[in-house]
PDB file of C-alpha atoms in Angstrom:
ATOM      1  CA  ILE S   1       9.336  -3.901  -2.860  1.00  0.00           C
ATOM      2  CA  ARG S   2       8.466  -3.010   0.878  1.00  0.00           C
ATOM      3  CA  PRO S   3      10.993   0.014   1.074  1.00  0.00           C
ATOM      4  CA  ALA S   4       9.846   1.037  -2.321  1.00  0.00           C
ATOM      5  CA  LEU S   5       6.440   1.220  -1.870  1.00  0.00           C
ATOM      6  CA  ARG S   6       6.416   3.332   1.780  1.00  0.00           C
ATOM      7  CA  ALA S   7       9.019   5.571   0.147  1.00  0.00           C
ATOM      8  CA  PHE S   8       6.790   6.378  -3.144  1.00  0.00           C
ATOM      9  CA  LEU S   9       3.384   6.489  -0.748  1.00  0.00           C
ATOM     10  CA  ALA S  10       4.952   9.177   1.880  1.00  0.00           C
ATOM     11  CA  ALA S  11       6.901  11.186  -1.159  1.00  0.00           C
ATOM     12  CA  ASP S  12       2.757  12.304  -2.361  1.00  0.00           C
ATOM     13  CA  ALA S  13       1.795  15.348  -1.078  1.00  0.00           C
ATOM     14  CA  ALA S  14      -1.574  14.901  -0.596  1.00  0.00           C
ATOM     15  CA  ILE S  15      -0.916  11.342   0.815  1.00  0.00           C
ATOM     16  CA  ALA S  16       1.247  13.036   3.142  1.00  0.00           C
ATOM     17  CA  ALA S  17      -1.210  16.429   4.572  1.00  0.00           C
ATOM     18  CA  LEU S  18      -2.584  12.860   5.968  1.00  0.00           C
ATOM     19  CA  ILE S  19      -0.707  10.977   7.549  1.00  0.00           C
ATOM     20  CA  VAL S  20       2.985  13.158   8.942  1.00  0.00           C
ATOM     21  CA  THR S  21       2.719  14.941  12.015  1.00  0.00           C
ATOM     22  CA  GLY S  22       5.040  16.505  13.472  1.00  0.00           C
ATOM     23  CA  GLY S  23       7.771  15.124  11.460  1.00  0.00           C
ATOM     24  CA  THR S  24       6.501  11.763  11.975  1.00  0.00           C
ATOM     25  CA  THR S  25       5.426   9.433   8.858  1.00  0.00           C
ATOM     26  CA  ARG S  26       2.512   7.187   9.640  1.00  0.00           C
ATOM     27  CA  ILE S  27       2.717   4.222   7.732  1.00  0.00           C
ATOM     28  CA  TYR S  28       3.716   0.624   9.047  1.00  0.00           C
ATOM     29  CA  PRO S  29       4.324  -2.443   7.621  1.00  0.00           C
ATOM     30  CA  GLY S  30       2.308  -5.358   9.083  1.00  0.00           C
ATOM     31  CA  LYS S  31       0.533  -3.706  11.689  1.00  0.00           C
ATOM     32  CA  MET S  32      -0.053  -0.158  13.560  1.00  0.00           C
ATOM     33  CA  PRO S  33       1.718  -0.162  16.629  1.00  0.00           C
ATOM     34  CA  GLN S  34      -0.866  -0.290  19.930  1.00  0.00           C
ATOM     35  CA  GLY S  35      -1.650   3.146  20.815  1.00  0.00           C
ATOM     36  CA  ILE S  36      -2.181   4.715  17.869  1.00  0.00           C
ATOM     37  CA  THR S  37      -5.006   6.565  16.777  1.00  0.00           C
ATOM     38  CA  ALA S  38      -4.142   9.255  13.805  1.00  0.00           C
ATOM     39  CA  THR S  39      -4.908   8.803  10.399  1.00  0.00           C
ATOM     40  CA  SER S  40      -2.389   6.304   8.950  1.00  0.00           C
ATOM     41  CA  ILE S  41      -1.430   3.251   6.626  1.00  0.00           C
ATOM     42  CA  VAL S  42      -0.943  -0.513   6.748  1.00  0.00           C
ATOM     43  CA  TYR S  43       0.513  -2.257   3.662  1.00  0.00           C
ATOM     44  CA  ASN S  44       0.784  -6.383   4.260  1.00  0.00           C
ATOM     45  CA  ASP S  45       1.876  -8.881   1.689  1.00  0.00           C
ATOM     46  CA  ILE S  46      -0.802 -11.231   1.085  1.00  0.00           C
ATOM     47  CA  SER S  47       1.097 -12.902  -1.673  1.00  0.00           C
ATOM     48  CA  ALA S  48       3.622 -13.243  -4.167  1.00  0.00           C
ATOM     49  CA  GLN S  49       4.806 -15.361  -7.143  1.00  0.00           C
ATOM     50  CA  THR S  50       7.994 -14.676  -9.958  1.00  0.00           C
ATOM     51  CA  GLY S  51       8.006 -15.352 -13.108  1.00  0.00           C
ATOM     52  CA  LEU S  52       9.368 -18.130 -15.117  1.00  0.00           C
ATOM     53  CA  HIS S  53      10.987 -19.641 -18.559  1.00  0.00           C
ATOM     54  CA  ASN S  54      12.700 -22.433 -19.941  1.00  0.00           C
ATOM     55  CA  GLN S  55      15.960 -21.436 -18.757  1.00  0.00           C
ATOM     56  CA  GLY S  56      14.942 -19.989 -15.208  1.00  0.00           C
ATOM     57  CA  SER S  57      13.583 -16.880 -13.835  1.00  0.00           C
ATOM     58  CA  ASP S  58      12.417 -14.482 -16.025  1.00  0.00           C
ATOM     59  CA  GLY S  59      13.009 -11.242 -13.843  1.00  0.00           C
ATOM     60  CA  LEU S  60       9.907 -10.961 -12.762  1.00  0.00           C
ATOM     61  CA  ALA S  61       7.572 -11.167 -10.022  1.00  0.00           C
ATOM     62  CA  SER S  62       4.353  -9.739  -9.090  1.00  0.00           C
ATOM     63  CA  ILE S  63       3.086  -8.676  -5.731  1.00  0.00           C
ATOM     64  CA  ARG S  64      -0.265  -8.672  -3.852  1.00  0.00           C
ATOM     65  CA  MET S  65      -0.463  -5.896  -1.999  1.00  0.00           C
ATOM     66  CA  GLN S  66      -2.773  -5.026   1.442  1.00  0.00           C
ATOM     67  CA  ILE S  67      -3.139  -1.456   2.234  1.00  0.00           C
ATOM     68  CA  ALA S  68      -5.001  -0.548   4.331  1.00  0.00           C
ATOM     69  CA  ALA S  69      -6.247   3.132   5.659  1.00  0.00           C
ATOM     70  CA  TRP S  70      -6.748   3.682   9.251  1.00  0.00           C
ATOM     71  CA  ALA S  71      -8.864   6.813  10.506  1.00  0.00           C
ATOM     72  CA  THR S  72     -11.486   7.880  13.356  1.00  0.00           C
ATOM     73  CA  THR S  73     -13.899   8.473  11.071  1.00  0.00           C
ATOM     74  CA  ALA S  74     -15.195   6.107   7.600  1.00  0.00           C
ATOM     75  CA  ASP S  75     -14.629   9.750   5.190  1.00  0.00           C
ATOM     76  CA  ALA S  76     -11.319  10.372   6.930  1.00  0.00           C
ATOM     77  CA  ALA S  77     -10.342   6.393   6.202  1.00  0.00           C
ATOM     78  CA  GLN S  78     -12.344   7.058   2.271  1.00  0.00           C
ATOM     79  CA  ALA S  79     -10.716   9.878   1.754  1.00  0.00           C
ATOM     80  CA  LEU S  80      -6.950   8.643   1.948  1.00  0.00           C
ATOM     81  CA  ALA S  81      -7.691   5.493   0.545  1.00  0.00           C
ATOM     82  CA  LEU S  82      -8.251   7.059  -2.190  1.00  0.00           C
ATOM     83  CA  ALA S  83      -5.043   8.957  -2.314  1.00  0.00           C
ATOM     84  CA  ILE S  84      -3.369   5.625  -2.183  1.00  0.00           C
ATOM     85  CA  LYS S  85      -5.434   4.408  -4.839  1.00  0.00           C
ATOM     86  CA  GLU S  86      -4.433   7.930  -7.214  1.00  0.00           C
ATOM     87  CA  ARG S  87      -0.955   7.650  -5.982  1.00  0.00           C
ATOM     88  CA  LEU S  88      -0.830   4.021  -7.313  1.00  0.00           C
ATOM     89  CA  HIS S  89      -3.311   2.465 -10.038  1.00  0.00           C
ATOM     90  CA  GLY S  90      -2.049   2.692 -13.242  1.00  0.00           C
ATOM     91  CA  TYR S  91       1.625   3.427 -12.127  1.00  0.00           C
ATOM     92  CA  ALA S  92       4.730   2.078 -13.725  1.00  0.00           C
ATOM     93  CA  GLY S  93       8.378   3.828 -13.186  1.00  0.00           C
ATOM     94  CA  LEU S  94      10.619   3.802 -10.681  1.00  0.00           C
ATOM     95  CA  MET S  95       9.647   3.451  -7.054  1.00  0.00           C
ATOM     96  CA  GLY S  96      12.731   3.600  -3.865  1.00  0.00           C
ATOM     97  CA  SER S  97      15.489   5.472  -4.318  1.00  0.00           C
ATOM     98  CA  GLY S  98      18.907   4.008  -3.914  1.00  0.00           C
ATOM     99  CA  ALA S  99      18.989   0.330  -3.079  1.00  0.00           C
ATOM    100  CA  ALA S 100      15.655   0.442  -2.268  1.00  0.00           C
ATOM    101  CA  GLU S 101      14.958   1.387  -5.649  1.00  0.00           C
ATOM    102  CA  VAL S 102      12.495  -0.786  -8.383  1.00  0.00           C
ATOM    103  CA  ASN S 103      11.433  -0.507 -11.379  1.00  0.00           C
ATOM    104  CA  VAL S 104       7.883  -1.223 -10.806  1.00  0.00           C
ATOM    105  CA  LEU S 105       6.205  -2.315 -14.519  1.00  0.00           C
ATOM    106  CA  LEU S 106       2.685  -1.608 -13.147  1.00  0.00           C
ATOM    107  CA  VAL S 107       0.208  -0.998 -10.207  1.00  0.00           C
ATOM    108  CA  ARG S 108      -2.768  -2.536 -10.579  1.00  0.00           C
ATOM    109  CA  PHE S 109      -5.965  -2.229  -8.074  1.00  0.00           C
ATOM    110  CA  ASP S 110      -8.462  -4.927  -7.259  1.00  0.00           C
ATOM    111  CA  VAL S 111     -10.846  -4.764  -4.782  1.00  0.00           C
ATOM    112  CA  TRP S 112     -11.188  -2.679  -1.518  1.00  0.00           C
ATOM    113  CA  ARG S 113     -13.959  -3.120   1.515  1.00  0.00           C
ATOM    114  CA  ASP S 114     -14.341  -1.231   4.671  1.00  0.00           C
ATOM    115  CA  GLN S 115     -12.912  -2.433   7.759  1.00  0.00           C
ATOM    116  CA  ASP S 116     -13.517  -1.507  11.796  1.00  0.00           C
ATOM    117  CA  ASP S 117     -11.078  -1.841  15.041  1.00  0.00           C
ATOM    118  CA  GLU S 118     -13.211  -1.194  18.086  1.00  0.00           C
ATOM    119  CA  VAL S 119     -10.849  -1.337  20.339  1.00  0.00           C
ATOM    120  CA  ALA S 120      -8.922   1.441  18.795  1.00  0.00           C
ATOM    121  CA  ASN S 121     -11.760   2.832  18.026  1.00  0.00           C
ATOM    122  CA  LEU S 122     -11.142   3.411  14.185  1.00  0.00           C
ATOM    123  CA  ARG S 123     -12.926   3.139  11.069  1.00  0.00           C
ATOM    124  CA  GLY S 124     -10.766   1.590   7.467  1.00  0.00           C
ATOM    125  CA  LYS S 125     -10.418   1.151   4.297  1.00  0.00           C
ATOM    126  CA  VAL S 126      -8.552  -1.972   2.967  1.00  0.00           C
ATOM    127  CA  ALA S 127      -7.986  -2.048  -1.091  1.00  0.00           C
ATOM    128  CA  ASP S 128      -6.256  -4.709  -3.306  1.00  0.00           C
ATOM    129  CA  TYR S 129      -3.247  -3.602  -5.250  1.00  0.00           C
ATOM    130  CA  PHE S 130      -1.149  -5.902  -8.260  1.00  0.00           C
ATOM    131  CA  ILE S 131       2.033  -4.556  -8.142  1.00  0.00           C
ATOM    132  CA  ASP S 132       4.369  -6.109 -11.044  1.00  0.00           C
ATOM    133  CA  TYR S 133       7.733  -5.596 -10.782  1.00  0.00           C
ATOM    134  CA  ASP S 134      11.924  -6.752 -11.732  1.00  0.00           C
ATOM    135  CA  GLU S 135      13.055  -8.613  -9.566  1.00  0.00           C
TER     136      GLU S 135
END
């Protein structure tokens, strides 16, 4: 789901307008590389579970994904977080392409909160999403 999510976010024109500069798309798994101070997205899986029935796996999975929007101002972080929410919340369909393509049953926004990185001098809006998909 991670490569599919990255591709899905990067393909959105509103998000790309905020995070792409000089051909570099600033969407990072895990953590932002040191020295990055431009508007960026960082995503992490928080928890995941798979479904079962009496015959074994039902082929369905659900992941709680944390997606952080980082920018130099709180307003810019909020604008990116809103673009991400607009792209994801309520989405159902194919995400990604080729070997990374995933059939997403539903994406649900859960909660968000403000966060600051005083060392990098960045402001963040961190959101949690539940993504239900076919394994």
